[in-house]
GROMACS .gro file of C-alpha atoms in nm:
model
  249
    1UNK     CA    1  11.980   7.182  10.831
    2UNK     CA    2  11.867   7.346  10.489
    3UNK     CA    3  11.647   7.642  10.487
    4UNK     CA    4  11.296   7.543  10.336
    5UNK     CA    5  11.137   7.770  10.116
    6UNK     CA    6  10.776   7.800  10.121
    7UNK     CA    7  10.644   7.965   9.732
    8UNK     CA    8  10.320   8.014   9.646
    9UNK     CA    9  10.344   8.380   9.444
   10UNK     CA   10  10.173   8.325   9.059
   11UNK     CA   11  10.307   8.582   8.901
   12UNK     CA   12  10.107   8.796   8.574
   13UNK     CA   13  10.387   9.018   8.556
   14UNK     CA   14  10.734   9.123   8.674
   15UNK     CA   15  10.703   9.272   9.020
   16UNK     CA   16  10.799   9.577   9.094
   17UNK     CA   17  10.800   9.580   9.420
   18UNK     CA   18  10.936   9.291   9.707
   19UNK     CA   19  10.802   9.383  10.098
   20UNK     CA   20  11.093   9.169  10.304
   21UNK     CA   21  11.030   9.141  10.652
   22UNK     CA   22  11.312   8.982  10.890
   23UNK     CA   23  11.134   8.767  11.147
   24UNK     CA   24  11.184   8.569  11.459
   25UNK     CA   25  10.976   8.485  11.714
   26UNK     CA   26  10.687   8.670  11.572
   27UNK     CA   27  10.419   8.420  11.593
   28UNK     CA   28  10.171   8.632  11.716
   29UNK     CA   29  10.178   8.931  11.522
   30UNK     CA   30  10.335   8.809  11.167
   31UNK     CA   31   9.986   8.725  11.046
   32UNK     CA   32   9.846   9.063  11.122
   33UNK     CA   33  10.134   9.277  10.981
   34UNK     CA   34  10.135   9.048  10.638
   35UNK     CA   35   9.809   9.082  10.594
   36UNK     CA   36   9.846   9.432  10.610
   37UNK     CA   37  10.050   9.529  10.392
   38UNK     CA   38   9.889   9.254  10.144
   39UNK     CA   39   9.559   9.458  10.136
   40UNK     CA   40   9.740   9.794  10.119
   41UNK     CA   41   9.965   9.698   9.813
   42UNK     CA   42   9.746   9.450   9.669
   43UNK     CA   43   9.581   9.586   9.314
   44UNK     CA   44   9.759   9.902   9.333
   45UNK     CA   45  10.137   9.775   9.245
   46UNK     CA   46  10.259   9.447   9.121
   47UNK     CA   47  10.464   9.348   9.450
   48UNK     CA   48  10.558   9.017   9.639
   49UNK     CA   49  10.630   8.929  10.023
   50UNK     CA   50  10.867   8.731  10.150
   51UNK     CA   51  10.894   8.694  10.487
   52UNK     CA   52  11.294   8.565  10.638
   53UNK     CA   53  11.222   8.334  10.883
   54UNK     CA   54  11.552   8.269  11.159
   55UNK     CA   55  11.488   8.021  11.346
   56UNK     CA   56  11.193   8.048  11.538
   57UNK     CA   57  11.114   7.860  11.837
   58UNK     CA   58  10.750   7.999  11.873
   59UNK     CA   59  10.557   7.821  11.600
   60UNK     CA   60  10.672   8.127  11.378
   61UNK     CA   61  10.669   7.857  11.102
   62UNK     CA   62  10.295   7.712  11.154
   63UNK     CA   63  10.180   8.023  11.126
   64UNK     CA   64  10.340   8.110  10.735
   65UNK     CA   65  10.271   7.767  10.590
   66UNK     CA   66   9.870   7.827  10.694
   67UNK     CA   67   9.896   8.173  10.573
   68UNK     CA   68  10.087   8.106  10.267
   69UNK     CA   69   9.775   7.926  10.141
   70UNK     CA   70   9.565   8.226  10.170
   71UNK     CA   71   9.799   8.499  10.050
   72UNK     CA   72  10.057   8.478   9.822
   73UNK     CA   73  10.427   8.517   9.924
   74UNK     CA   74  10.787   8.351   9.983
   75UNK     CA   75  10.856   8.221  10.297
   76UNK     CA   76  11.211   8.127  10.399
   77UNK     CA   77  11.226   7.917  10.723
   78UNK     CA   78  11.530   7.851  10.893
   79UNK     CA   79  11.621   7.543  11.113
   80UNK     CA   80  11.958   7.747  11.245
   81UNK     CA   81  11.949   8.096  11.398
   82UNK     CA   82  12.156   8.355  11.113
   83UNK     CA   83  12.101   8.600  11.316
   84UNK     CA   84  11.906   8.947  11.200
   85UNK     CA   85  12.176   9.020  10.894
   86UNK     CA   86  12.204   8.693  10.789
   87UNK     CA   87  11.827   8.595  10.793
   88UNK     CA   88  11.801   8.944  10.553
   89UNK     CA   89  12.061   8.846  10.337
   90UNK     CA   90  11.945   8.476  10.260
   91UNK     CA   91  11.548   8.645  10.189
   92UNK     CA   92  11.695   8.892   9.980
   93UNK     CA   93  11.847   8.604   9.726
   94UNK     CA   94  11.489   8.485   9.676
   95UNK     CA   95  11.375   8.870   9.594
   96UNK     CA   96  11.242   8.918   9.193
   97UNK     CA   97  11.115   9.290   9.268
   98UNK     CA   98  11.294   9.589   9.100
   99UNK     CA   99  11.262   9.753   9.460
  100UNK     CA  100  11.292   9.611   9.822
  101UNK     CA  101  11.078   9.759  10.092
  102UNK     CA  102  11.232   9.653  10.421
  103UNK     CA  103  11.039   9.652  10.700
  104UNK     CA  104  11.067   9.434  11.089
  105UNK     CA  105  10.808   9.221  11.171
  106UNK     CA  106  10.732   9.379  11.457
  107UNK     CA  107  10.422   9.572  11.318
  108UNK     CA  108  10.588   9.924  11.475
  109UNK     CA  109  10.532  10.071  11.092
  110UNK     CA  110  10.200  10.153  10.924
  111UNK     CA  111  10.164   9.968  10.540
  112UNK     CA  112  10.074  10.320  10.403
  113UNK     CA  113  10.364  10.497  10.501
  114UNK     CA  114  10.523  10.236  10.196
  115UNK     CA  115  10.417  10.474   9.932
  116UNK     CA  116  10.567  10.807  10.125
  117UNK     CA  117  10.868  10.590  10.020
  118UNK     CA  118  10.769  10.391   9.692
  119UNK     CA  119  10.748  10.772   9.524
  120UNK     CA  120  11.064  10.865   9.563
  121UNK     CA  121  11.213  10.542   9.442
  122UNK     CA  122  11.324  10.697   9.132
  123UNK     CA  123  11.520  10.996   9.227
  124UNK     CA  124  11.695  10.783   9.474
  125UNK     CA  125  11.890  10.504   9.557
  126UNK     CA  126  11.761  10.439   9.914
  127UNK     CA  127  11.444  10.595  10.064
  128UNK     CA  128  11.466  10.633  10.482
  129UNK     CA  129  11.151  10.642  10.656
  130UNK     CA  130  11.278  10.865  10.930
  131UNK     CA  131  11.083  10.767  11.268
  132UNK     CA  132  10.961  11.095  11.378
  133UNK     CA  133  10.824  11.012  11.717
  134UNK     CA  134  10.942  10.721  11.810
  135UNK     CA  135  10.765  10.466  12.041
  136UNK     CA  136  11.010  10.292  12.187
  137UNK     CA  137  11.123  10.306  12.567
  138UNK     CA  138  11.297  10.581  12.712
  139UNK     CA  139  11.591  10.445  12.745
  140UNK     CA  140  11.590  10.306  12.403
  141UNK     CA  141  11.563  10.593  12.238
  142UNK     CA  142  11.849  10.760  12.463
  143UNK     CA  143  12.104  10.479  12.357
  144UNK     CA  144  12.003  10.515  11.948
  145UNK     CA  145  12.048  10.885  11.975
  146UNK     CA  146  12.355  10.849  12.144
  147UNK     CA  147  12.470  10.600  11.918
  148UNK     CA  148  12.368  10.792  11.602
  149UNK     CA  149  12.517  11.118  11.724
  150UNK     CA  150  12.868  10.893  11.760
  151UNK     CA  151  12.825  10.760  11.452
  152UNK     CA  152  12.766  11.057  11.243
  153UNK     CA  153  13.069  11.222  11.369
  154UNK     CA  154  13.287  10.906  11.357
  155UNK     CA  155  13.217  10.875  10.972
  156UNK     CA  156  13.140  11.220  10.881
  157UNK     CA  157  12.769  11.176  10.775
  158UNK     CA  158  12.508  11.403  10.657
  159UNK     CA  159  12.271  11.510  10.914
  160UNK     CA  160  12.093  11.242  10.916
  161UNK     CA  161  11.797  11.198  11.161
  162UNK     CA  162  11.726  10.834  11.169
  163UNK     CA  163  12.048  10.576  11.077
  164UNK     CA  164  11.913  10.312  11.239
  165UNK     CA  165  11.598  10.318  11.084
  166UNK     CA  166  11.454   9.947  10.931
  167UNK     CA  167  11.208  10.137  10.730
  168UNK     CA  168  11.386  10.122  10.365
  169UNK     CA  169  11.321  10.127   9.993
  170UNK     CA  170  11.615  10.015   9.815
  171UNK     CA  171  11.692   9.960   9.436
  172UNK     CA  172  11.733   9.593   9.468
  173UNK     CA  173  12.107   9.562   9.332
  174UNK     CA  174  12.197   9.831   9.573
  175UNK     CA  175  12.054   9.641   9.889
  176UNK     CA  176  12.243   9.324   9.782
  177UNK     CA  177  12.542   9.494   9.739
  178UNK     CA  178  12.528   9.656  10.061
  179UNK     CA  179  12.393   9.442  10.243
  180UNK     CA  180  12.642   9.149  10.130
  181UNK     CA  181  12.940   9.403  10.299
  182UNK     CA  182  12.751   9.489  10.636
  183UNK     CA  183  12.961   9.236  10.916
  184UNK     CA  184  13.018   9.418  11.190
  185UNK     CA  185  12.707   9.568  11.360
  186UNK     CA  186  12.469   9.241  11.491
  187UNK     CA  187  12.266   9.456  11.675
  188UNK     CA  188  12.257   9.804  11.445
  189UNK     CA  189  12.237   9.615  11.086
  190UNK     CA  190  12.081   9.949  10.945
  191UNK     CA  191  12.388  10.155  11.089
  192UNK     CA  192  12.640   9.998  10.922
  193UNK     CA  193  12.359   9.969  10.591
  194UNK     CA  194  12.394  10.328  10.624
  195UNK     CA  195  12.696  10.421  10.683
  196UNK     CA  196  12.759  10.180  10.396
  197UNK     CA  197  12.572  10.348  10.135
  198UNK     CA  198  12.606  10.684  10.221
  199UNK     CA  199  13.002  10.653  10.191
  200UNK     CA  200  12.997  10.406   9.851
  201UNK     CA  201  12.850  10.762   9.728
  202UNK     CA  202  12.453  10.605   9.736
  203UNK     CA  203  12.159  10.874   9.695
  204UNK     CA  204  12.035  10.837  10.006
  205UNK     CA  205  11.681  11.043  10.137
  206UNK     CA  206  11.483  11.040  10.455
  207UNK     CA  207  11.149  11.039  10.462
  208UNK     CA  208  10.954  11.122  10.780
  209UNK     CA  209  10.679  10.830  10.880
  210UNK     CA  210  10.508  10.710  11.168
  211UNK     CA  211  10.621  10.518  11.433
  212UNK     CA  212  10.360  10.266  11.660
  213UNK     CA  213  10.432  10.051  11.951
  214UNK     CA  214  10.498   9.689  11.919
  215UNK     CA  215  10.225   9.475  11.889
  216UNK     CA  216  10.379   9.148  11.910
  217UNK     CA  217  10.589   9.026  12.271
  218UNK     CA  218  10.919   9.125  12.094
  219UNK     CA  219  10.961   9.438  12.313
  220UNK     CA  220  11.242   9.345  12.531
  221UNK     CA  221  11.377   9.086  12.360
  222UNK     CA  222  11.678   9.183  12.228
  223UNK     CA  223  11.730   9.546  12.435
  224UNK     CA  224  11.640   9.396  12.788
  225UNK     CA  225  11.817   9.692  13.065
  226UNK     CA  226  12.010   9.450  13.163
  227UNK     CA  227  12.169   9.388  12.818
  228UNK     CA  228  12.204   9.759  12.734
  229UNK     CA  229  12.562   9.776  12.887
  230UNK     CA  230  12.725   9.438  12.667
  231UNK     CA  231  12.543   9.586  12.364
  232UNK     CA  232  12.673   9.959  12.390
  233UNK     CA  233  13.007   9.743  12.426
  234UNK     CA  234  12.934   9.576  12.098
  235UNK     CA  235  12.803   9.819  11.829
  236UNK     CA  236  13.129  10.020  11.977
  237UNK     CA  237  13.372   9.751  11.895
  238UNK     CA  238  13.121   9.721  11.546
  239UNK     CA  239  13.194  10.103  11.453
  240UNK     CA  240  13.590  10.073  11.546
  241UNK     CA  241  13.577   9.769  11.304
  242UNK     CA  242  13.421   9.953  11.041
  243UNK     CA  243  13.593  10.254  11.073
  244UNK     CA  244  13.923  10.090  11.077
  245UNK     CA  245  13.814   9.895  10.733
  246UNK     CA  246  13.687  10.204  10.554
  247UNK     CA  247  13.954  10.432  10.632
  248UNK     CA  248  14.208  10.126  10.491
  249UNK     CA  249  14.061  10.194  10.178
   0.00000   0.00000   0.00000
Protein backbone atom coordinates (compact mmCIF):
# COMPACT_ATOMS: atom_id res chain seq x y z
CA UNK A 1 0.00 0.00 0.00
CA UNK A 2 1.21 3.65 -0.94
CA UNK A 3 2.57 5.89 1.65
CA UNK A 4 0.09 8.91 2.21
CA UNK A 5 1.45 12.14 2.65
CA UNK A 6 -0.17 14.47 4.91
CA UNK A 7 0.98 18.58 3.77
CA UNK A 8 -0.18 21.37 5.28
CA UNK A 9 3.28 23.73 5.41
CA UNK A 10 2.38 27.44 3.53
CA UNK A 11 5.44 28.47 2.83
CA UNK A 12 6.59 32.70 2.73
CA UNK A 13 9.95 31.70 1.98
CA UNK A 14 12.50 28.97 1.24
CA UNK A 15 13.20 27.09 4.44
CA UNK A 16 16.20 26.82 5.75
CA UNK A 17 15.84 24.46 7.98
CA UNK A 18 13.76 20.71 7.85
CA UNK A 19 13.39 18.98 11.70
CA UNK A 20 12.85 15.05 10.46
CA UNK A 21 11.88 12.85 13.07
CA UNK A 22 11.72 8.90 12.34
CA UNK A 23 8.67 7.55 14.16
CA UNK A 24 6.90 4.41 15.10
CA UNK A 25 4.80 3.64 17.66
CA UNK A 26 5.04 7.01 19.20
CA UNK A 27 1.50 7.83 19.78
CA UNK A 28 1.87 9.11 23.01
CA UNK A 29 4.67 11.32 22.98
CA UNK A 30 4.86 12.54 19.11
CA UNK A 31 2.48 15.39 19.94
CA UNK A 32 4.53 16.67 22.77
CA UNK A 33 8.00 16.50 21.11
CA UNK A 34 6.47 18.32 17.74
CA UNK A 35 5.12 20.78 19.49
CA UNK A 36 8.26 21.43 20.95
CA UNK A 37 10.39 22.00 18.72
CA UNK A 38 7.51 24.02 16.72
CA UNK A 39 7.54 26.74 19.50
CA UNK A 40 11.35 26.69 19.84
CA UNK A 41 12.06 27.20 16.02
CA UNK A 42 8.99 28.92 15.20
CA UNK A 43 9.70 32.92 14.35
CA UNK A 44 13.27 32.55 14.86
CA UNK A 45 14.25 30.45 11.51
CA UNK A 46 12.25 29.65 8.49
CA UNK A 47 12.10 25.69 9.10
CA UNK A 48 9.56 22.79 8.35
CA UNK A 49 8.75 19.31 10.15
CA UNK A 50 8.15 16.34 8.76
CA UNK A 51 7.58 13.62 10.73
CA UNK A 52 8.38 9.65 8.86
CA UNK A 53 5.77 7.67 9.90
CA UNK A 54 6.61 3.42 9.58
CA UNK A 55 3.95 1.76 10.11
CA UNK A 56 2.44 2.30 13.25
CA UNK A 57 0.08 0.09 14.91
CA UNK A 58 -0.67 2.52 17.88
CA UNK A 59 -2.86 5.20 16.34
CA UNK A 60 0.59 6.96 15.54
CA UNK A 61 -1.39 8.21 12.46
CA UNK A 62 -4.63 9.77 14.34
CA UNK A 63 -2.55 11.58 16.21
CA UNK A 64 -0.52 13.65 13.01
CA UNK A 65 -3.62 14.16 10.89
CA UNK A 66 -5.32 16.09 14.18
CA UNK A 67 -2.11 17.79 14.76
CA UNK A 68 -1.32 18.61 11.27
CA UNK A 69 -4.32 20.97 11.41
CA UNK A 70 -2.90 22.94 14.17
CA UNK A 71 0.76 23.12 13.23
CA UNK A 72 2.18 23.08 10.08
CA UNK A 73 4.32 20.13 8.81
CA UNK A 74 4.71 16.97 6.38
CA UNK A 75 3.60 13.89 7.53
CA UNK A 76 4.52 10.65 5.75
CA UNK A 77 2.45 7.61 6.93
CA UNK A 78 3.27 4.28 6.03
CA UNK A 79 0.87 1.24 5.62
CA UNK A 80 4.18 -1.24 5.47
CA UNK A 81 6.92 -1.30 8.14
CA UNK A 82 10.52 0.19 6.16
CA UNK A 83 12.07 -0.23 8.95
CA UNK A 84 14.14 2.83 10.85
CA UNK A 85 16.51 3.55 7.53
CA UNK A 86 14.01 3.20 5.19
CA UNK A 87 11.22 5.26 6.96
CA UNK A 88 14.32 8.16 7.04
CA UNK A 89 15.09 7.80 3.63
CA UNK A 90 11.44 8.03 2.11
CA UNK A 91 10.90 11.53 4.69
CA UNK A 92 14.00 12.82 3.52
CA UNK A 93 12.64 12.88 -0.38
CA UNK A 94 9.84 15.16 0.82
CA UNK A 95 12.60 17.56 2.65
CA UNK A 96 12.79 21.44 0.90
CA UNK A 97 15.19 22.75 3.83
CA UNK A 98 18.85 23.70 2.98
CA UNK A 99 19.66 21.76 6.35
CA UNK A 100 18.19 18.54 8.01
CA UNK A 101 18.02 18.36 11.74
CA UNK A 102 17.54 14.71 12.62
CA UNK A 103 16.20 13.90 15.63
CA UNK A 104 14.05 10.29 17.14
CA UNK A 105 10.80 10.72 18.24
CA UNK A 106 11.41 9.59 21.34
CA UNK A 107 11.60 13.09 23.06
CA UNK A 108 15.26 11.91 24.74
CA UNK A 109 16.66 15.45 23.11
CA UNK A 110 15.83 18.99 24.27
CA UNK A 111 14.52 21.47 21.03
CA UNK A 112 17.20 24.03 22.20
CA UNK A 113 20.09 21.99 21.98
CA UNK A 114 19.06 22.46 17.80
CA UNK A 115 20.84 25.72 17.69
CA UNK A 116 24.20 24.33 19.63
CA UNK A 117 24.05 22.58 16.19
CA UNK A 118 22.23 25.01 13.65
CA UNK A 119 25.55 27.44 14.33
CA UNK A 120 27.93 25.43 13.19
CA UNK A 121 26.11 24.45 10.05
CA UNK A 122 28.35 26.44 7.99
CA UNK A 123 31.79 25.37 8.84
CA UNK A 124 30.61 21.87 8.56
CA UNK A 125 29.16 19.25 6.74
CA UNK A 126 27.53 17.29 9.63
CA UNK A 127 27.03 18.65 13.18
CA UNK A 128 26.98 15.60 16.07
CA UNK A 129 25.22 16.35 19.12
CA UNK A 130 27.45 14.19 21.25
CA UNK A 131 25.21 12.70 24.24
CA UNK A 132 27.23 13.61 27.16
CA UNK A 133 25.42 11.78 29.90
CA UNK A 134 23.46 9.54 28.54
CA UNK A 135 20.11 8.25 29.99
CA UNK A 136 19.73 5.16 28.79
CA UNK A 137 20.00 1.74 30.78
CA UNK A 138 23.06 0.38 32.00
CA UNK A 139 23.39 -2.10 29.91
CA UNK A 140 22.61 -0.01 26.96
CA UNK A 141 25.09 2.17 27.28
CA UNK A 142 27.73 -0.78 27.91
CA UNK A 143 26.79 -2.41 24.44
CA UNK A 144 27.05 1.28 22.41
CA UNK A 145 30.39 1.86 24.00
CA UNK A 146 31.48 -1.40 23.20
CA UNK A 147 30.22 -1.20 19.88
CA UNK A 148 31.69 2.27 19.18
CA UNK A 149 35.08 1.39 20.61
CA UNK A 150 34.96 -1.72 17.81
CA UNK A 151 33.97 0.39 15.36
CA UNK A 152 36.42 3.12 15.62
CA UNK A 153 39.24 0.78 15.46
CA UNK A 154 37.71 -1.40 12.70
CA UNK A 155 37.53 1.73 10.35
CA UNK A 156 40.16 3.86 11.72
CA UNK A 157 37.99 6.84 12.95
CA UNK A 158 38.70 9.97 14.68
CA UNK A 159 38.07 9.91 18.28
CA UNK A 160 34.88 10.25 18.12
CA UNK A 161 32.69 10.21 21.31
CA UNK A 162 29.23 9.56 20.15
CA UNK A 163 28.82 7.47 16.49
CA UNK A 164 25.69 6.39 17.20
CA UNK A 165 24.29 9.51 17.99
CA UNK A 166 20.58 10.47 16.12
CA UNK A 167 21.15 14.00 17.03
CA UNK A 168 22.37 15.49 13.45
CA UNK A 169 22.51 18.60 11.32
CA UNK A 170 23.28 17.72 7.90
CA UNK A 171 23.67 19.82 4.62
CA UNK A 172 20.73 18.28 2.96
CA UNK A 173 22.57 16.83 -0.27
CA UNK A 174 25.03 15.29 2.05
CA UNK A 175 22.31 13.36 4.18
CA UNK A 176 20.73 12.04 0.94
CA UNK A 177 23.77 10.96 -0.33
CA UNK A 178 24.70 9.18 2.67
CA UNK A 179 21.97 8.10 3.73
CA UNK A 180 20.91 6.51 0.21
CA UNK A 181 24.41 4.14 0.77
CA UNK A 182 23.77 3.14 4.55
CA UNK A 183 22.38 -0.93 4.10
CA UNK A 184 23.90 -2.75 6.45
CA UNK A 185 23.36 -1.60 10.08
CA UNK A 186 19.21 -1.98 10.89
CA UNK A 187 19.76 -1.42 14.28
CA UNK A 188 22.93 1.29 14.33
CA UNK A 189 21.64 3.48 11.15
CA UNK A 190 23.84 6.43 12.59
CA UNK A 191 27.00 4.04 12.72
CA UNK A 192 27.17 3.22 9.42
CA UNK A 193 25.85 7.30 8.66
CA UNK A 194 29.04 7.87 10.29
CA UNK A 195 31.32 5.80 9.36
CA UNK A 196 29.94 6.79 5.97
CA UNK A 197 30.70 10.33 6.02
CA UNK A 198 33.63 10.46 7.92
CA UNK A 199 35.44 8.10 5.28
CA UNK A 200 33.72 9.88 1.88
CA UNK A 201 36.12 12.71 3.50
CA UNK A 202 32.72 14.70 5.15
CA UNK A 203 33.53 17.62 7.79
CA UNK A 204 32.21 16.04 10.45
CA UNK A 205 31.97 17.90 14.32
CA UNK A 206 30.55 16.84 17.62
CA UNK A 207 28.80 18.89 19.59
CA UNK A 208 28.12 18.05 23.26
CA UNK A 209 24.10 18.23 24.22
CA UNK A 210 21.86 16.88 26.64
CA UNK A 211 20.51 13.70 26.92
CA UNK A 212 16.75 12.98 28.86
CA UNK A 213 14.97 9.81 29.45
CA UNK A 214 12.29 8.59 27.23
CA UNK A 215 9.09 9.92 27.65
CA UNK A 216 7.09 7.87 25.43
CA UNK A 217 6.73 3.59 26.12
CA UNK A 218 9.48 3.08 23.46
CA UNK A 219 12.10 2.12 26.10
CA UNK A 220 12.51 -1.49 25.54
CA UNK A 221 11.22 -1.84 22.43
CA UNK A 222 13.75 -2.50 20.23
CA UNK A 223 16.86 -3.29 22.96
CA UNK A 224 14.71 -5.71 25.21
CA UNK A 225 17.81 -7.98 27.40
CA UNK A 226 16.65 -10.59 25.87
CA UNK A 227 17.35 -9.27 22.31
CA UNK A 228 20.78 -7.83 23.20
CA UNK A 229 22.59 -11.14 22.25
CA UNK A 230 20.84 -11.53 18.29
CA UNK A 231 21.50 -7.78 17.94
CA UNK A 232 25.30 -7.72 19.04
CA UNK A 233 25.16 -10.70 16.39
CA UNK A 234 23.75 -8.34 13.83
CA UNK A 235 25.44 -4.88 13.85
CA UNK A 236 28.66 -7.42 13.87
CA UNK A 237 27.74 -9.12 10.69
CA UNK A 238 26.59 -5.11 9.64
CA UNK A 239 30.31 -3.81 10.29
CA UNK A 240 32.00 -7.06 8.50
CA UNK A 241 29.64 -6.10 5.56
CA UNK A 242 30.70 -2.68 5.50
CA UNK A 243 34.10 -3.13 6.08
CA UNK A 244 34.42 -5.70 3.45
CA UNK A 245 32.60 -3.09 0.87
CA UNK A 246 34.77 -0.12 1.77
CA UNK A 247 38.00 -1.71 1.78
CA UNK A 248 36.89 -3.16 -2.03
CA UNK A 249 37.06 0.22 -3.00
Amino acid sequence: MADDVIDTTIWDCEPEVAVVLPCYNEADIIEKVVREFHVELNGKVPFEIVVCEDGSTDGTKDVLRRLSKEIPLKAVLGYERKGYAGGLKNGLKHVRAKYVLFVDADGQHSARDFWKLYWLRKKYDVVSGWRVKRADSFYRRVMSGSFQSLARFMFGLPKFRDITAPFKLVRVEVSRLIAEECKYMKESFWTEFTIRASLSKFNLVEKPVGHKERLGNSSTRVYKPWKIPKIVMAQFAGLLKLWKELNLK
